[in-house]
Coordinates of C-alpha atoms and ligand atoms in Angstrom, one line a residue:
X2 CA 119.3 128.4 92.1
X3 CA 120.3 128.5 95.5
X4 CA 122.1 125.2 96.9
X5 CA 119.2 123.8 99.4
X6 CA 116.6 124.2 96.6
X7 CA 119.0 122.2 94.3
X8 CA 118.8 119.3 97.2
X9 CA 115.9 119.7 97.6
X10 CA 114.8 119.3 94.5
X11 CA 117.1 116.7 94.1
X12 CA 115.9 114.7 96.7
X13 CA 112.2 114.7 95.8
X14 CA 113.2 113.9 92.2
X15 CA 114.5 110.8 94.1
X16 CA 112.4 110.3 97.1
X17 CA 108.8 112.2 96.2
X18 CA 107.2 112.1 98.9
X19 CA 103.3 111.3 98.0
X20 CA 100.0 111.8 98.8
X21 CA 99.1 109.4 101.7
X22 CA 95.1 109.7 99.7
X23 CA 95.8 109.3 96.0
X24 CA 99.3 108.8 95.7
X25 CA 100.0 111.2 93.8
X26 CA 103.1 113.3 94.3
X27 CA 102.8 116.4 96.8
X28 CA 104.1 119.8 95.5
X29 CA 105.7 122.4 97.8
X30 CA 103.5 123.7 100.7
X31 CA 101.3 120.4 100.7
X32 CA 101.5 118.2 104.2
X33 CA 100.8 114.4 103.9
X34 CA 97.7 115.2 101.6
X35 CA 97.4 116.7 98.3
X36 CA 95.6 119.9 98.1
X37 CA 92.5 118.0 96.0
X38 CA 92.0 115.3 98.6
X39 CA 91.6 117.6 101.2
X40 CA 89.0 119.5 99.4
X41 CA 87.5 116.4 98.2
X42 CA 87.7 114.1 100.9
X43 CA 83.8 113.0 101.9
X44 CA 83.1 114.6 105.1
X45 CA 80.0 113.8 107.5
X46 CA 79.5 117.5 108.9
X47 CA 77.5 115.1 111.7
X48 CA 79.3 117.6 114.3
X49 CA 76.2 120.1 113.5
X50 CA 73.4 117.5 113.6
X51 CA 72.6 116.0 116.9
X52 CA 70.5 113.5 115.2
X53 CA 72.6 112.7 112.8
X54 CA 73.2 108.9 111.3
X55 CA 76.0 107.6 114.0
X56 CA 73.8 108.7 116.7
X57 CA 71.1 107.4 115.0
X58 CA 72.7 104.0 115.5
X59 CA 73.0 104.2 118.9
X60 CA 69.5 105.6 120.1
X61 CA 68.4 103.3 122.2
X62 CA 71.7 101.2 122.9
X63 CA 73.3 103.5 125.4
X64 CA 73.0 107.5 126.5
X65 CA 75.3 109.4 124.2
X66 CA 74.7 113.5 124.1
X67 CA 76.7 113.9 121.2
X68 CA 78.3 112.6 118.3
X69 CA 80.4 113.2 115.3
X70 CA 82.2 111.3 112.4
X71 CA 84.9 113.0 110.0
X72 CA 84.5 111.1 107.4
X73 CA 82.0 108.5 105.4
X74 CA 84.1 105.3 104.8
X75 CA 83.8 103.2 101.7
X76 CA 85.9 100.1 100.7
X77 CA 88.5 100.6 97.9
X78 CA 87.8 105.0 98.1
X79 CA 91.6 107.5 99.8
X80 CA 89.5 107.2 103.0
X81 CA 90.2 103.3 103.3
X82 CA 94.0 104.2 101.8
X83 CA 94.2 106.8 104.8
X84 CA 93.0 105.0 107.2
X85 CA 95.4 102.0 105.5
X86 CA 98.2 104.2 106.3
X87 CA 97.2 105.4 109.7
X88 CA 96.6 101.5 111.3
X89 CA 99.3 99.4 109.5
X90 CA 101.8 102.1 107.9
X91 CA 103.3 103.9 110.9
X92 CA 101.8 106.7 109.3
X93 CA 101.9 108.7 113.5
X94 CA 101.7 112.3 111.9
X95 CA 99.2 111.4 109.8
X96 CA 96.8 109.8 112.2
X97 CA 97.2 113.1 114.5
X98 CA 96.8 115.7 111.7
X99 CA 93.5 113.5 110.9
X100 CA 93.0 114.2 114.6
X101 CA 93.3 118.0 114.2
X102 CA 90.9 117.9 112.0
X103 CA 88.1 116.3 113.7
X104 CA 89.2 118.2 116.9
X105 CA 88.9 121.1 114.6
X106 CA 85.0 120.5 114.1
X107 CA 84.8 119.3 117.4
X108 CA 85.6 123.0 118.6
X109 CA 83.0 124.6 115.6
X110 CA 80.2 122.2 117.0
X111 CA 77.4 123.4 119.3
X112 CA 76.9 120.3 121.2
X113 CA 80.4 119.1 122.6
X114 CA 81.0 121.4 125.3
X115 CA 83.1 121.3 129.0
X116 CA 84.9 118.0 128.3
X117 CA 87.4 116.7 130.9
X118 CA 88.7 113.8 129.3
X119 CA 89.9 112.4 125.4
X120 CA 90.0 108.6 125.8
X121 CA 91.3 106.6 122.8
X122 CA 89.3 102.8 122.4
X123 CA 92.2 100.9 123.8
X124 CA 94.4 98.2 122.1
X125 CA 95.0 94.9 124.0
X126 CA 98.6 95.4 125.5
X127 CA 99.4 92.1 123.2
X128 CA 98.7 94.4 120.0
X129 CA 99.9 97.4 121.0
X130 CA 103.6 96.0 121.9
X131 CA 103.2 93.9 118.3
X132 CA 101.9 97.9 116.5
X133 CA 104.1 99.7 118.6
X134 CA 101.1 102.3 118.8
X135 CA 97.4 102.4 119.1
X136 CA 95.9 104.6 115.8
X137 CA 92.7 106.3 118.0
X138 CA 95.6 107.1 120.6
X139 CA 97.4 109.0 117.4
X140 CA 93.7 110.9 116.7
X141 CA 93.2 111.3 120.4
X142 CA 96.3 113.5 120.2
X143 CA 95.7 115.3 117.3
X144 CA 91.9 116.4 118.6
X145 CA 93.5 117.1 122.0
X146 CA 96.1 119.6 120.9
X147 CA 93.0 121.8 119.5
X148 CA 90.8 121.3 122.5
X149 CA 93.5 121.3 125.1
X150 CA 92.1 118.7 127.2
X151 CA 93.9 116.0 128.7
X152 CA 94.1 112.4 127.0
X153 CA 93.9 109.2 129.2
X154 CA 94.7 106.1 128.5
X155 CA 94.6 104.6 131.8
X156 CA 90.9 104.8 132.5
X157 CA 89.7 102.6 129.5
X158 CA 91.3 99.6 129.4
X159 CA 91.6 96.4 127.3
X160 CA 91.8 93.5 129.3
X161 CA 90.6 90.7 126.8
X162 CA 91.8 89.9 123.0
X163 CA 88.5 89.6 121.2
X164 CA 87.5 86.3 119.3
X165 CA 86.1 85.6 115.9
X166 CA 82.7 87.6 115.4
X167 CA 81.6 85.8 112.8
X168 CA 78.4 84.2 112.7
X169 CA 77.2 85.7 116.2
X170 CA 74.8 88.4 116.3
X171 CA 74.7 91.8 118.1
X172 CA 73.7 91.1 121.2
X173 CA 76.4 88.4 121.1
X174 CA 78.9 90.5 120.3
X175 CA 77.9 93.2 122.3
X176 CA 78.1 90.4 125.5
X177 CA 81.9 89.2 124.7
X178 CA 82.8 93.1 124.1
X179 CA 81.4 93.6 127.8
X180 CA 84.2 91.4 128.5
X181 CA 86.9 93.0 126.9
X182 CA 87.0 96.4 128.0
X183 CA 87.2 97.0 131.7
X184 CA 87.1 100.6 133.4
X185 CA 89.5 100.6 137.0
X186 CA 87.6 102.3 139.4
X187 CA 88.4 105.7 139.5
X188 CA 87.1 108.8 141.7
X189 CA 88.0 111.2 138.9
X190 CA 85.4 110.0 136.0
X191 CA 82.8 110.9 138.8
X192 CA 80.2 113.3 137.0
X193 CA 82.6 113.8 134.4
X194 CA 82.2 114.3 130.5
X195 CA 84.8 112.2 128.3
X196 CA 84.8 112.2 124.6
X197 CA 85.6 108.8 123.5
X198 CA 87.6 108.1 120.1
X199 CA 87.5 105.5 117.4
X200 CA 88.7 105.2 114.1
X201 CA 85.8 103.6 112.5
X202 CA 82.5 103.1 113.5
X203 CA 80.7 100.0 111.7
X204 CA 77.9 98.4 114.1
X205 CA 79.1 101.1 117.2
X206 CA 79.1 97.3 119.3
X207 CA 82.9 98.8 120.4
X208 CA 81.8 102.3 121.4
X209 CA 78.7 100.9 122.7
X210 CA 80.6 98.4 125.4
X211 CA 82.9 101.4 126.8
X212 CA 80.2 103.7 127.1
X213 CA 78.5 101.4 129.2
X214 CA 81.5 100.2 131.3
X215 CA 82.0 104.1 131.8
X216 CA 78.8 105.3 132.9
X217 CA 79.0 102.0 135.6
X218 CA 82.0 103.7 136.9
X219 CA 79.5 107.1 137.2
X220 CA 81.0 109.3 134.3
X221 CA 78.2 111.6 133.7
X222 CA 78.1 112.4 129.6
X223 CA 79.7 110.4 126.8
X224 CA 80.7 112.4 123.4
X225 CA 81.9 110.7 120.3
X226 CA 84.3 111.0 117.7
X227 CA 85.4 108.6 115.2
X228 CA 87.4 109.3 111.8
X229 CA 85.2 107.3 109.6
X230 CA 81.9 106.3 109.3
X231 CA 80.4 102.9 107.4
X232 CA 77.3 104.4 105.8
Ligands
ZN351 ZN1 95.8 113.3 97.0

């Protein structure tokens, strides 16, 4: 046995290094998720369905042409451990590898096309310094390295911590989210078509707020990406 094999066998005998899904120890070739998970993780394939069940959601909230989840979210399943890992974990290669893969079908669908711009759903500054990263930043990345379009952060912004939503109702909550996003004027979103990202899309109040506040500012399409999707 060669030396670095030894060490490295070593080392994982000590440190295994596990599946960020099932926890389960990854064997030699496998990155951040086990070979099983990935094949049996519980994708949407919304990219090839315009109608599909996010957009669904929003017909009749706000214009979007086209939308796509990666993933159906469910409480206690490896999507809520990934997602786990990607918000509060520090997990950074994680959350852009998940990016890859959505930008992945993003590329395979027929609907997302000519896109200027990747903008993450902004943290409140607040957060971000207390995280030390914002997670639909870390899946902007990872979708922008297979598209190769640019992502900006500067033309959605978070000016506003948001308050308790409990017991108010959607139009309620869609009102005090009006109020916490803000879009700086900006000649270059003229006409343009952004893709905006989340990580999870529950009542769409979130995407449904900055796709208003960007078509005010004159941006001409909105596309939609989130990493999970509450069924
Ligand atoms: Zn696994």
């Amino acid at each position: 046995m060669r030396w670095f094999q030894y060490i490295h066998d070593l080392l994982h005998l000590f440190f295994p290094v596990l599946c960020k899904c099932c926890g389960r120890e990854l064997r030699d070739g496998e990155v951040l998720i086990c070979t099983h998970c990935h094949s049996d993780l519980p994708y949407t394939d919304f990219h090839i369905y315009l109608a599909n069940p996010l957009a669904r959601q929003l017909w009749g909230r706000v214009p979007i042409n086209a939308s796509m989840a990666l993933l159906y979210f469910m409480k206690m399943s490896n999507v809520q451990h990934l997602i786990h890992h990607i918000k509060y974990k520090r997990e950074l290669d994680l959350g852009i590898k998940m990016g890859n893969l959505m930008g992945l079908r993003i590329r395979s669908s027929p609907y997302y096309y000519q896109q200027d711009f990747i903008i993450p759903i902004p943290l409140h500054p607040k957060k971000l310094k207390k995280r030390g990263y914002n997670q639909s930043a870390l899946l902007a990345t990872g979708i922008a390295e297979i598209l190769e379009i640019p992502t900006r952060e500067d033309l959605l912004i978070r000016i506003k911590e948001r308050q308790s939503q409990t017991f108010k109702n959607r139009f309620e909550r869609f009102n005090d989210l009006m109020e916490v996003f803000a879009v700086p004027e900006n000649e270059e979103l003229k006409g343009k078509t952004v893709l905006l990202v989340d990580d999870v899309f529950t009542t769409g109040a979130t995407i449904e707020a900055c796709a208003v506040k960007l078509l005010e500012r004159g941006v001409g399409k909105i596309n939609i990406a989130t990493l999970a999707f509450v069924k």
